[in-house]
mmCIF file of N, CA, C and O in Angstrom:
data_model
loop_
_atom_site.group_PDB
_atom_site.id
_atom_site.type_symbol
_atom_site.label_atom_id
_atom_site.label_comp_id
_atom_site.label_asym_id
_atom_site.label_seq_id
_atom_site.Cartn_x
_atom_site.Cartn_y
_atom_site.Cartn_z
ATOM 1 N N UNK A 1 -135.575 -173.501 54.323
ATOM 2 C CA UNK A 1 -136.820 -172.290 53.467
ATOM 3 C C UNK A 1 -137.519 -171.652 55.058
ATOM 4 O O UNK A 1 -137.209 -169.917 55.013
ATOM 5 N N UNK A 2 -137.530 -171.758 55.971
ATOM 6 C CA UNK A 2 -137.181 -171.525 57.813
ATOM 7 C C UNK A 2 -137.010 -170.675 58.335
ATOM 8 O O UNK A 2 -137.058 -168.961 58.414
ATOM 9 N N UNK A 3 -135.749 -171.092 57.572
ATOM 10 C CA UNK A 3 -134.054 -170.133 58.076
ATOM 11 C C UNK A 3 -134.063 -168.536 57.463
ATOM 12 O O UNK A 3 -134.347 -167.618 57.822
ATOM 13 N N UNK A 4 -134.206 -168.458 55.766
ATOM 14 C CA UNK A 4 -134.742 -167.667 55.186
ATOM 15 C C UNK A 4 -135.560 -166.633 56.042
ATOM 16 O O UNK A 4 -135.210 -165.438 56.267
ATOM 17 N N UNK A 5 -137.263 -166.973 56.024
ATOM 18 C CA UNK A 5 -137.394 -166.156 56.333
ATOM 19 C C UNK A 5 -137.523 -166.028 57.246
ATOM 20 O O UNK A 5 -137.731 -164.685 57.251
ATOM 21 N N UNK A 6 -136.971 -166.661 58.465
ATOM 22 C CA UNK A 6 -137.028 -166.504 59.920
ATOM 23 C C UNK A 6 -135.776 -164.937 59.969
ATOM 24 O O UNK A 6 -135.364 -164.305 60.901
ATOM 25 N N UNK A 7 -134.592 -165.048 59.292
ATOM 26 C CA UNK A 7 -133.475 -164.132 59.331
ATOM 27 C C UNK A 7 -134.359 -162.579 59.029
ATOM 28 O O UNK A 7 -133.976 -161.989 59.291
ATOM 29 N N UNK A 8 -135.439 -162.794 57.865
ATOM 30 C CA UNK A 8 -135.362 -161.440 57.601
ATOM 31 C C UNK A 8 -137.229 -161.252 58.603
ATOM 32 O O UNK A 8 -136.690 -159.974 58.330
ATOM 33 N N UNK A 9 -137.439 -162.384 58.880
ATOM 34 C CA UNK A 9 -138.711 -161.426 60.050
ATOM 35 C C UNK A 9 -137.215 -160.478 61.345
ATOM 36 O O UNK A 9 -137.672 -159.461 61.751
ATOM 37 N N UNK A 10 -136.057 -162.157 61.770
ATOM 38 C CA UNK A 10 -135.807 -160.890 62.497
ATOM 39 C C UNK A 10 -135.184 -159.650 62.021
ATOM 40 O O UNK A 10 -134.578 -158.893 63.544
ATOM 41 N N UNK A 11 -134.488 -159.248 61.274
ATOM 42 C CA UNK A 11 -133.953 -158.090 60.124
ATOM 43 C C UNK A 11 -135.135 -157.339 60.387
ATOM 44 O O UNK A 11 -134.900 -156.194 60.995
ATOM 45 N N UNK A 12 -135.946 -157.018 60.484
ATOM 46 C CA UNK A 12 -137.804 -156.417 60.424
ATOM 47 C C UNK A 12 -137.494 -156.555 62.067
ATOM 48 O O UNK A 12 -137.623 -154.717 62.361
ATOM 49 N N UNK A 13 -137.660 -157.342 62.599
ATOM 50 C CA UNK A 13 -138.031 -157.357 64.514
ATOM 51 C C UNK A 13 -136.808 -156.100 64.974
ATOM 52 O O UNK A 13 -136.921 -154.973 65.429
ATOM 53 N N UNK A 14 -135.983 -156.640 64.483
ATOM 54 C CA UNK A 14 -134.633 -155.617 64.912
ATOM 55 C C UNK A 14 -135.067 -154.500 64.183
ATOM 56 O O UNK A 14 -134.378 -153.314 65.391
ATOM 57 N N UNK A 15 -135.115 -153.409 63.284
ATOM 58 C CA UNK A 15 -135.507 -153.184 62.843
ATOM 59 C C UNK A 15 -136.436 -152.214 63.036
ATOM 60 O O UNK A 15 -136.040 -150.669 63.969
ATOM 61 N N UNK A 16 -137.482 -152.688 63.942
ATOM 62 C CA UNK A 16 -138.553 -151.875 64.716
ATOM 63 C C UNK A 16 -138.319 -151.631 65.767
ATOM 64 O O UNK A 16 -139.016 -151.191 66.519
ATOM 65 N N UNK A 17 -137.432 -152.926 66.099
ATOM 66 C CA UNK A 17 -137.243 -151.534 68.007
ATOM 67 C C UNK A 17 -135.750 -151.164 67.848
ATOM 68 O O UNK A 17 -135.344 -150.570 68.592
ATOM 69 N N UNK A 18 -135.599 -150.359 66.711
ATOM 70 C CA UNK A 18 -134.566 -149.635 66.332
ATOM 71 C C UNK A 18 -133.107 -149.907 66.711
ATOM 72 O O UNK A 18 -132.090 -149.288 66.672
ATOM 73 N N UNK A 19 -132.906 -151.372 66.230
ATOM 74 C CA UNK A 19 -131.621 -151.538 66.493
ATOM 75 C C UNK A 19 -130.379 -151.571 65.321
ATOM 76 O O UNK A 19 -129.294 -151.076 64.901
ATOM 77 N N UNK A 20 -130.942 -151.557 63.721
ATOM 78 C CA UNK A 20 -130.516 -151.625 63.030
ATOM 79 C C UNK A 20 -130.953 -151.007 61.414
ATOM 80 O O UNK A 20 -132.951 -150.665 62.587
ATOM 81 N N UNK A 21 -130.670 -149.853 60.928
ATOM 82 C CA UNK A 21 -131.176 -149.222 59.735
ATOM 83 C C UNK A 21 -132.157 -149.794 59.259
ATOM 84 O O UNK A 21 -132.617 -151.164 58.484
ATOM 85 N N UNK A 22 -133.559 -149.483 58.584
ATOM 86 C CA UNK A 22 -134.665 -149.991 58.311
ATOM 87 C C UNK A 22 -134.275 -149.920 56.987
ATOM 88 O O UNK A 22 -134.652 -151.343 56.550
ATOM 89 N N UNK A 23 -132.617 -149.471 56.232
ATOM 90 C CA UNK A 23 -132.213 -149.951 54.870
ATOM 91 C C UNK A 23 -131.751 -151.825 55.440
ATOM 92 O O UNK A 23 -131.823 -151.999 54.115
ATOM 93 N N UNK A 24 -131.536 -152.137 56.384
ATOM 94 C CA UNK A 24 -130.626 -153.840 56.358
ATOM 95 C C UNK A 24 -132.153 -154.770 56.328
ATOM 96 O O UNK A 24 -131.383 -155.657 55.807
ATOM 97 N N UNK A 25 -133.104 -153.902 56.541
ATOM 98 C CA UNK A 25 -134.622 -154.789 56.337
ATOM 99 C C UNK A 25 -134.035 -155.207 54.842
ATOM 100 O O UNK A 25 -134.387 -156.704 54.064
ATOM 101 N N UNK A 26 -134.512 -154.631 53.671
ATOM 102 C CA UNK A 26 -134.117 -155.054 52.182
ATOM 103 C C UNK A 26 -132.735 -155.547 51.400
ATOM 104 O O UNK A 26 -132.782 -155.963 51.124
ATOM 105 N N UNK A 27 -132.210 -154.978 52.356
ATOM 106 C CA UNK A 27 -130.255 -155.333 52.433
ATOM 107 C C UNK A 27 -130.565 -157.299 52.224
ATOM 108 O O UNK A 27 -130.332 -157.791 51.979
ATOM 109 N N UNK A 28 -131.021 -157.559 53.141
ATOM 110 C CA UNK A 28 -131.173 -158.521 54.083
ATOM 111 C C UNK A 28 -131.938 -159.996 53.096
ATOM 112 O O UNK A 28 -131.573 -161.217 52.286
ATOM 113 N N UNK A 29 -133.203 -158.733 52.157
ATOM 114 C CA UNK A 29 -134.687 -159.325 51.361
ATOM 115 C C UNK A 29 -133.457 -159.879 49.818
ATOM 116 O O UNK A 29 -134.148 -160.285 49.959
ATOM 117 N N UNK A 30 -132.610 -158.584 49.379
ATOM 118 C CA UNK A 30 -131.710 -159.066 48.248
ATOM 119 C C UNK A 30 -130.660 -160.229 48.579
ATOM 120 O O UNK A 30 -130.894 -160.689 47.578
ATOM 121 N N UNK A 31 -130.454 -160.258 49.148
ATOM 122 C CA UNK A 31 -129.557 -161.427 49.539
ATOM 123 C C UNK A 31 -130.006 -162.389 49.961
ATOM 124 O O UNK A 31 -128.983 -163.547 49.693
ATOM 125 N N UNK A 32 -131.170 -162.491 50.605
ATOM 126 C CA UNK A 32 -131.734 -164.185 50.652
ATOM 127 C C UNK A 32 -132.376 -164.568 49.213
ATOM 128 O O UNK A 32 -132.349 -165.685 48.492
ATOM 129 N N UNK A 33 -132.212 -163.773 48.979
ATOM 130 C CA UNK A 33 -133.485 -163.693 47.111
ATOM 131 C C UNK A 33 -132.173 -164.182 46.142
ATOM 132 O O UNK A 33 -131.867 -165.757 45.594
ATOM 133 N N UNK A 34 -131.045 -163.527 46.433
ATOM 134 C CA UNK A 34 -130.269 -164.139 45.902
ATOM 135 C C UNK A 34 -128.884 -165.220 45.667
ATOM 136 O O UNK A 34 -128.841 -165.627 45.126
ATOM 137 N N UNK A 35 -129.744 -165.884 47.127
ATOM 138 C CA UNK A 35 -129.280 -167.038 47.721
ATOM 139 C C UNK A 35 -130.810 -168.228 47.197
ATOM 140 O O UNK A 35 -130.571 -168.934 47.596
ATOM 141 N N UNK A 36 -131.120 -167.337 46.608
ATOM 142 C CA UNK A 36 -132.424 -168.819 46.046
ATOM 143 C C UNK A 36 -133.112 -169.244 47.453
ATOM 144 O O UNK A 36 -134.183 -169.851 47.045
ATOM 145 N N UNK A 37 -133.475 -168.228 48.181
ATOM 146 C CA UNK A 37 -133.914 -168.152 49.962
ATOM 147 C C UNK A 37 -135.155 -167.825 49.855
ATOM 148 O O UNK A 37 -135.839 -166.910 49.338
ATOM 149 N N UNK A 38 -136.514 -168.732 50.001
ATOM 150 C CA UNK A 38 -137.868 -167.918 50.111
ATOM 151 C C UNK A 38 -137.707 -166.522 50.796
ATOM 152 O O UNK A 38 -136.843 -166.684 52.133
ATOM 153 N N UNK A 39 -138.724 -165.312 50.785
ATOM 154 C CA UNK A 39 -138.607 -163.961 51.691
ATOM 155 C C UNK A 39 -140.076 -163.897 51.773
ATOM 156 O O UNK A 39 -140.522 -162.536 52.560
ATOM 157 N N UNK A 40 -140.655 -164.956 51.780
ATOM 158 C CA UNK A 40 -142.370 -164.780 51.804
ATOM 159 C C UNK A 40 -143.003 -165.934 53.089
ATOM 160 O O UNK A 40 -142.327 -167.174 52.336
ATOM 161 N N UNK A 41 -143.113 -166.007 54.102
ATOM 162 C CA UNK A 41 -143.182 -166.733 55.260
ATOM 163 C C UNK A 41 -144.743 -167.361 54.693
ATOM 164 O O UNK A 41 -145.595 -166.341 54.269
ATOM 165 N N UNK A 42 -145.224 -168.240 55.396
ATOM 166 C CA UNK A 42 -146.472 -169.359 54.947
ATOM 167 C C UNK A 42 -147.196 -168.422 55.862
ATOM 168 O O UNK A 42 -146.836 -168.030 57.256
ATOM 169 N N UNK A 43 -148.486 -168.139 55.276
ATOM 170 C CA UNK A 43 -149.930 -167.073 56.153
ATOM 171 C C UNK A 43 -150.625 -168.652 56.996
ATOM 172 O O UNK A 43 -151.345 -168.946 56.693
ATOM 173 N N UNK A 44 -149.974 -168.625 58.190
ATOM 174 C CA UNK A 44 -150.143 -169.885 59.570
ATOM 175 C C UNK A 44 -151.451 -168.437 60.215
ATOM 176 O O UNK A 44 -152.087 -168.958 60.807
ATOM 177 N N UNK A 45 -150.920 -167.340 60.110
ATOM 178 C CA UNK A 45 -151.806 -166.576 61.006
ATOM 179 C C UNK A 45 -150.872 -166.425 61.515
ATOM 180 O O UNK A 45 -150.655 -167.061 62.926
ATOM 181 N N UNK A 46 -151.269 -165.220 62.670
ATOM 182 C CA UNK A 46 -150.791 -164.439 63.546
ATOM 183 C C UNK A 46 -150.502 -164.961 64.453
ATOM 184 O O UNK A 46 -149.759 -165.419 65.737
ATOM 185 N N UNK A 47 -152.170 -165.313 64.768
ATOM 186 C CA UNK A 47 -152.138 -165.815 66.490
ATOM 187 C C UNK A 47 -151.480 -167.599 66.212
ATOM 188 O O UNK A 47 -151.433 -168.084 67.274
ATOM 189 N N UNK A 48 -151.152 -168.107 65.481
ATOM 190 C CA UNK A 48 -150.708 -169.555 65.441
ATOM 191 C C UNK A 48 -149.078 -169.134 65.406
ATOM 192 O O UNK A 48 -148.803 -170.270 66.565
ATOM 193 N N UNK A 49 -148.789 -168.274 64.917
ATOM 194 C CA UNK A 49 -147.612 -168.056 65.044
ATOM 195 C C UNK A 49 -146.994 -167.926 66.699
ATOM 196 O O UNK A 49 -145.918 -168.294 66.737
ATOM 197 N N UNK A 50 -147.524 -166.852 67.239
ATOM 198 C CA UNK A 50 -147.582 -166.939 68.833
ATOM 199 C C UNK A 50 -147.373 -167.674 69.110
ATOM 200 O O UNK A 50 -146.621 -167.807 69.997
ATOM 201 N N UNK A 51 -149.054 -168.553 68.878
ATOM 202 C CA UNK A 51 -148.682 -170.216 69.338
ATOM 203 C C UNK A 51 -146.889 -171.130 69.161
ATOM 204 O O UNK A 51 -146.941 -171.412 70.615
ATOM 205 N N UNK A 52 -146.987 -170.677 68.267
ATOM 206 C CA UNK A 52 -146.075 -171.827 68.139
ATOM 207 C C UNK A 52 -144.572 -171.270 69.171
ATOM 208 O O UNK A 52 -143.367 -171.939 68.810
ATOM 209 N N UNK A 53 -144.470 -169.831 68.690
ATOM 210 C CA UNK A 53 -143.360 -169.218 69.279
ATOM 211 C C UNK A 53 -142.851 -169.244 70.675
ATOM 212 O O UNK A 53 -141.602 -169.179 71.778
ATOM 213 N N UNK A 54 -144.356 -169.064 71.217
ATOM 214 C CA UNK A 54 -144.868 -169.501 73.076
ATOM 215 C C UNK A 54 -144.008 -170.783 73.575
ATOM 216 O O UNK A 54 -143.665 -171.536 74.430
ATOM 217 N N UNK A 55 -143.883 -171.595 72.598
ATOM 218 C CA UNK A 55 -142.530 -173.377 72.708
ATOM 219 C C UNK A 55 -141.524 -173.135 72.520
ATOM 220 O O UNK A 55 -141.592 -174.394 72.552
ATOM 221 N N UNK A 56 -141.425 -172.373 72.171
ATOM 222 C CA UNK A 56 -139.779 -172.103 71.218
ATOM 223 C C UNK A 56 -139.251 -172.282 72.431
ATOM 224 O O UNK A 56 -139.610 -172.041 73.488
ATOM 225 N N UNK A 57 -138.305 -172.564 72.285
ATOM 226 C CA UNK A 57 -136.916 -173.235 73.340
ATOM 227 C C UNK A 57 -136.319 -171.720 73.828
ATOM 228 O O UNK A 57 -135.843 -171.940 75.068
ATOM 229 N N UNK A 58 -136.359 -170.796 72.789
ATOM 230 C CA UNK A 58 -135.934 -169.168 74.129
ATOM 231 C C UNK A 58 -136.971 -169.152 74.525
ATOM 232 O O UNK A 58 -136.704 -168.248 74.927
ATOM 233 N N UNK A 59 -138.162 -169.280 74.376
ATOM 234 C CA UNK A 59 -139.453 -168.486 75.737
ATOM 235 C C UNK A 59 -139.377 -168.692 76.928
ATOM 236 O O UNK A 59 -138.591 -170.328 77.136
ATOM 237 N N UNK A 60 -139.434 -167.991 77.743
ATOM 238 C CA UNK A 60 -139.413 -167.989 78.983
ATOM 239 C C UNK A 60 -140.546 -167.902 79.831
ATOM 240 O O UNK A 60 -140.225 -166.233 79.797
ATOM 241 N N UNK A 61 -140.646 -168.828 80.911
ATOM 242 C CA UNK A 61 -142.005 -167.926 81.756
ATOM 243 C C UNK A 61 -143.352 -167.329 81.172
ATOM 244 O O UNK A 61 -143.971 -166.621 81.115
ATOM 245 N N UNK A 62 -143.195 -167.978 79.306
ATOM 246 C CA UNK A 62 -144.444 -167.738 79.175
ATOM 247 C C UNK A 62 -143.908 -166.723 77.711
ATOM 248 O O UNK A 62 -144.864 -165.743 76.893
ATOM 249 N N UNK A 63 -143.413 -165.971 78.118
ATOM 250 C CA UNK A 63 -142.770 -163.903 77.523
ATOM 251 C C UNK A 63 -141.784 -165.004 76.504
ATOM 252 O O UNK A 63 -140.909 -166.177 76.150
ATOM 253 N N UNK A 64 -142.000 -164.634 75.057
ATOM 254 C CA UNK A 64 -141.632 -165.003 73.225
ATOM 255 C C UNK A 64 -139.959 -164.614 73.266
ATOM 256 O O UNK A 64 -140.448 -162.715 73.634
ATOM 257 N N UNK A 65 -139.093 -164.999 73.299
ATOM 258 C CA UNK A 65 -137.258 -164.380 73.145
ATOM 259 C C UNK A 65 -137.118 -164.446 71.790
ATOM 260 O O UNK A 65 -137.419 -166.355 71.055
ATOM 261 N N UNK A 66 -136.535 -163.397 71.100
ATOM 262 C CA UNK A 66 -136.292 -163.718 69.730
ATOM 263 C C UNK A 66 -134.937 -163.703 69.578
ATOM 264 O O UNK A 66 -134.126 -162.354 69.905
ATOM 265 N N UNK A 67 -134.476 -163.749 68.563
ATOM 266 C CA UNK A 67 -133.034 -163.677 68.534
ATOM 267 C C UNK A 67 -133.242 -162.179 67.379
ATOM 268 O O UNK A 67 -133.807 -161.965 66.565
ATOM 269 N N UNK A 68 -132.455 -160.913 67.265
ATOM 270 C CA UNK A 68 -132.063 -160.222 67.100
ATOM 271 C C UNK A 68 -130.857 -159.496 66.754
ATOM 272 O O UNK A 68 -130.056 -160.192 67.133
ATOM 273 N N UNK A 69 -130.753 -158.212 65.554
ATOM 274 C CA UNK A 69 -129.486 -157.900 65.567
ATOM 275 C C UNK A 69 -129.297 -156.642 66.721
ATOM 276 O O UNK A 69 -129.840 -156.023 66.192
ATOM 277 N N UNK A 70 -128.279 -156.595 67.188
ATOM 278 C CA UNK A 70 -127.856 -155.338 67.719
ATOM 279 C C UNK A 70 -127.336 -154.577 66.568
ATOM 280 O O UNK A 70 -127.566 -153.048 68.004
ATOM 281 N N UNK A 71 -126.684 -154.976 65.766
ATOM 282 C CA UNK A 71 -125.735 -154.276 65.369
ATOM 283 C C UNK A 71 -125.239 -155.068 63.907
ATOM 284 O O UNK A 71 -126.272 -156.380 64.342
ATOM 285 N N UNK A 72 -125.536 -154.759 62.790
ATOM 286 C CA UNK A 72 -124.778 -155.647 61.974
ATOM 287 C C UNK A 72 -124.015 -156.932 62.537
ATOM 288 O O UNK A 72 -123.026 -156.091 62.560
ATOM 289 N N UNK A 73 -124.144 -157.576 62.266
ATOM 290 C CA UNK A 73 -123.070 -158.934 62.520
ATOM 291 C C UNK A 73 -123.201 -159.640 63.734
ATOM 292 O O UNK A 73 -122.814 -160.007 64.681
ATOM 293 N N UNK A 74 -123.916 -158.717 65.064
ATOM 294 C CA UNK A 74 -124.037 -159.289 66.437
ATOM 295 C C UNK A 74 -125.456 -159.140 66.432
ATOM 296 O O UNK A 74 -126.358 -158.106 66.979
ATOM 297 N N UNK A 75 -125.814 -160.687 67.115
ATOM 298 C CA UNK A 75 -127.070 -161.150 67.335
ATOM 299 C C UNK A 75 -127.172 -160.451 69.236
ATOM 300 O O UNK A 75 -125.755 -161.077 69.933
ATOM 301 N N UNK A 76 -128.127 -161.159 69.524
ATOM 302 C CA UNK A 76 -128.495 -161.208 70.792
ATOM 303 C C UNK A 76 -130.153 -161.781 70.397
ATOM 304 O O UNK A 76 -130.754 -162.245 69.664
ATOM 305 N N UNK A 77 -129.880 -162.153 72.469
ATOM 306 C CA UNK A 77 -131.747 -162.358 72.588
ATOM 307 C C UNK A 77 -132.289 -161.847 73.722
ATOM 308 O O UNK A 77 -131.558 -161.626 73.823
ATOM 309 N N UNK A 78 -133.916 -161.400 72.406
ATOM 310 C CA UNK A 78 -134.797 -160.710 73.673
ATOM 311 C C UNK A 78 -135.736 -160.533 73.566
ATOM 312 O O UNK A 78 -136.456 -160.710 72.529
ATOM 313 N N UNK A 79 -136.704 -160.166 73.981
ATOM 314 C CA UNK A 79 -137.805 -159.904 73.990
ATOM 315 C C UNK A 79 -138.376 -159.020 73.782
ATOM 316 O O UNK A 79 -137.888 -157.993 73.371
ATOM 317 N N UNK A 80 -139.909 -159.240 72.419
ATOM 318 C CA UNK A 80 -140.892 -157.751 71.784
ATOM 319 C C UNK A 80 -141.694 -158.042 72.559
ATOM 320 O O UNK A 80 -142.173 -158.932 72.348
ATOM 321 N N UNK A 81 -142.518 -156.245 71.927
ATOM 322 C CA UNK A 81 -143.760 -156.382 72.649
ATOM 323 C C UNK A 81 -144.596 -157.341 71.220
ATOM 324 O O UNK A 81 -144.341 -157.756 70.170
ATOM 325 N N UNK A 82 -145.711 -157.893 72.105
ATOM 326 C CA UNK A 82 -146.439 -158.948 70.970
ATOM 327 C C UNK A 82 -146.734 -158.098 69.634
ATOM 328 O O UNK A 82 -147.118 -158.583 69.234
ATOM 329 N N UNK A 83 -147.004 -156.407 69.862
ATOM 330 C CA UNK A 83 -147.966 -155.837 68.968
ATOM 331 C C UNK A 83 -147.084 -155.608 67.807
ATOM 332 O O UNK A 83 -147.109 -155.721 66.736
ATOM 333 N N UNK A 84 -145.387 -155.144 68.087
ATOM 334 C CA UNK A 84 -144.548 -155.211 67.103
ATOM 335 C C UNK A 84 -144.214 -156.373 66.478
ATOM 336 O O UNK A 84 -144.291 -156.954 65.315
ATOM 337 N N UNK A 85 -144.054 -157.490 67.137
ATOM 338 C CA UNK A 85 -143.816 -158.791 66.795
ATOM 339 C C UNK A 85 -145.019 -159.455 65.541
ATOM 340 O O UNK A 85 -144.500 -159.338 64.771
ATOM 341 N N UNK A 86 -146.307 -158.827 65.936
ATOM 342 C CA UNK A 86 -147.317 -159.353 64.925
ATOM 343 C C UNK A 86 -147.477 -158.192 64.012
ATOM 344 O O UNK A 86 -147.700 -159.014 62.466
ATOM 345 N N UNK A 87 -146.699 -157.284 63.647
ATOM 346 C CA UNK A 87 -146.769 -156.302 62.424
ATOM 347 C C UNK A 87 -145.644 -157.247 61.816
ATOM 348 O O UNK A 87 -145.663 -157.060 60.508
ATOM 349 N N UNK A 88 -144.453 -157.822 62.533
ATOM 350 C CA UNK A 88 -143.850 -158.242 61.531
ATOM 351 C C UNK A 88 -144.084 -159.840 60.936
ATOM 352 O O UNK A 88 -143.640 -159.707 59.834
ATOM 353 N N UNK A 89 -144.922 -159.749 61.415
ATOM 354 C CA UNK A 89 -145.227 -161.344 61.091
ATOM 355 C C UNK A 89 -146.499 -160.598 59.419
ATOM 356 O O UNK A 89 -146.449 -162.075 59.133
ATOM 357 N N UNK A 90 -147.404 -159.736 60.045
ATOM 358 C CA UNK A 90 -147.867 -159.414 59.171
ATOM 359 C C UNK A 90 -147.094 -159.305 57.876
ATOM 360 O O UNK A 90 -147.323 -159.353 56.329
ATOM 361 N N UNK A 91 -145.917 -158.541 58.063
ATOM 362 C CA UNK A 91 -145.361 -157.942 56.697
ATOM 363 C C UNK A 91 -144.597 -159.237 56.225
ATOM 364 O O UNK A 91 -143.856 -159.523 54.836
ATOM 365 N N UNK A 92 -144.655 -160.335 56.996
ATOM 366 C CA UNK A 92 -143.644 -161.105 56.247
ATOM 367 C C UNK A 92 -144.409 -162.429 55.507
ATOM 368 O O UNK A 92 -144.168 -162.972 54.758
ATOM 369 N N UNK A 93 -146.056 -162.390 55.743
ATOM 370 C CA UNK A 93 -146.144 -163.148 55.519
ATOM 371 C C UNK A 93 -147.117 -162.860 53.907
ATOM 372 O O UNK A 93 -148.173 -163.115 53.440
ATOM 373 N N UNK A 94 -147.132 -161.287 53.510
ATOM 374 C CA UNK A 94 -148.101 -161.058 52.494
ATOM 375 C C UNK A 94 -146.475 -160.412 51.433
ATOM 376 O O UNK A 94 -145.410 -160.935 51.145
ATOM 377 N N UNK A 95 -147.280 -161.308 50.458
ATOM 378 C CA UNK A 95 -147.105 -161.931 49.266
ATOM 379 C C UNK A 95 -146.334 -160.128 48.355
ATOM 380 O O UNK A 95 -145.051 -160.635 47.329
ATOM 381 N N UNK A 96 -146.674 -159.545 48.725
ATOM 382 C CA UNK A 96 -146.388 -158.432 47.796
ATOM 383 C C UNK A 96 -145.068 -157.612 48.327
ATOM 384 O O UNK A 96 -145.474 -155.800 48.956
ATOM 385 N N UNK A 97 -143.908 -158.017 48.655
ATOM 386 C CA UNK A 97 -143.061 -156.834 49.355
ATOM 387 C C UNK A 97 -142.464 -156.352 48.240
ATOM 388 O O UNK A 97 -141.529 -156.210 47.496
#
């Protein structure tokens, strides 16, 4: 379940960073739904998610790093602004996509 939601959030973040087209988010959502995976993350609160991500193995020196799509089929790990991440988390936890 976490993988499905994480893939959707990574695609959303990638689109928000201008790396992939916004249409990729809907495409990913449809693919995950067809696979029977969840597309809405549990609402733990943005603060809690940020706290947990700061402990993630990809974090370096207190900076949260994310898997993003540089293009469809090509992933990279890079930081993203907290405000952008918070917006992605808000969208990911809303049940009415």
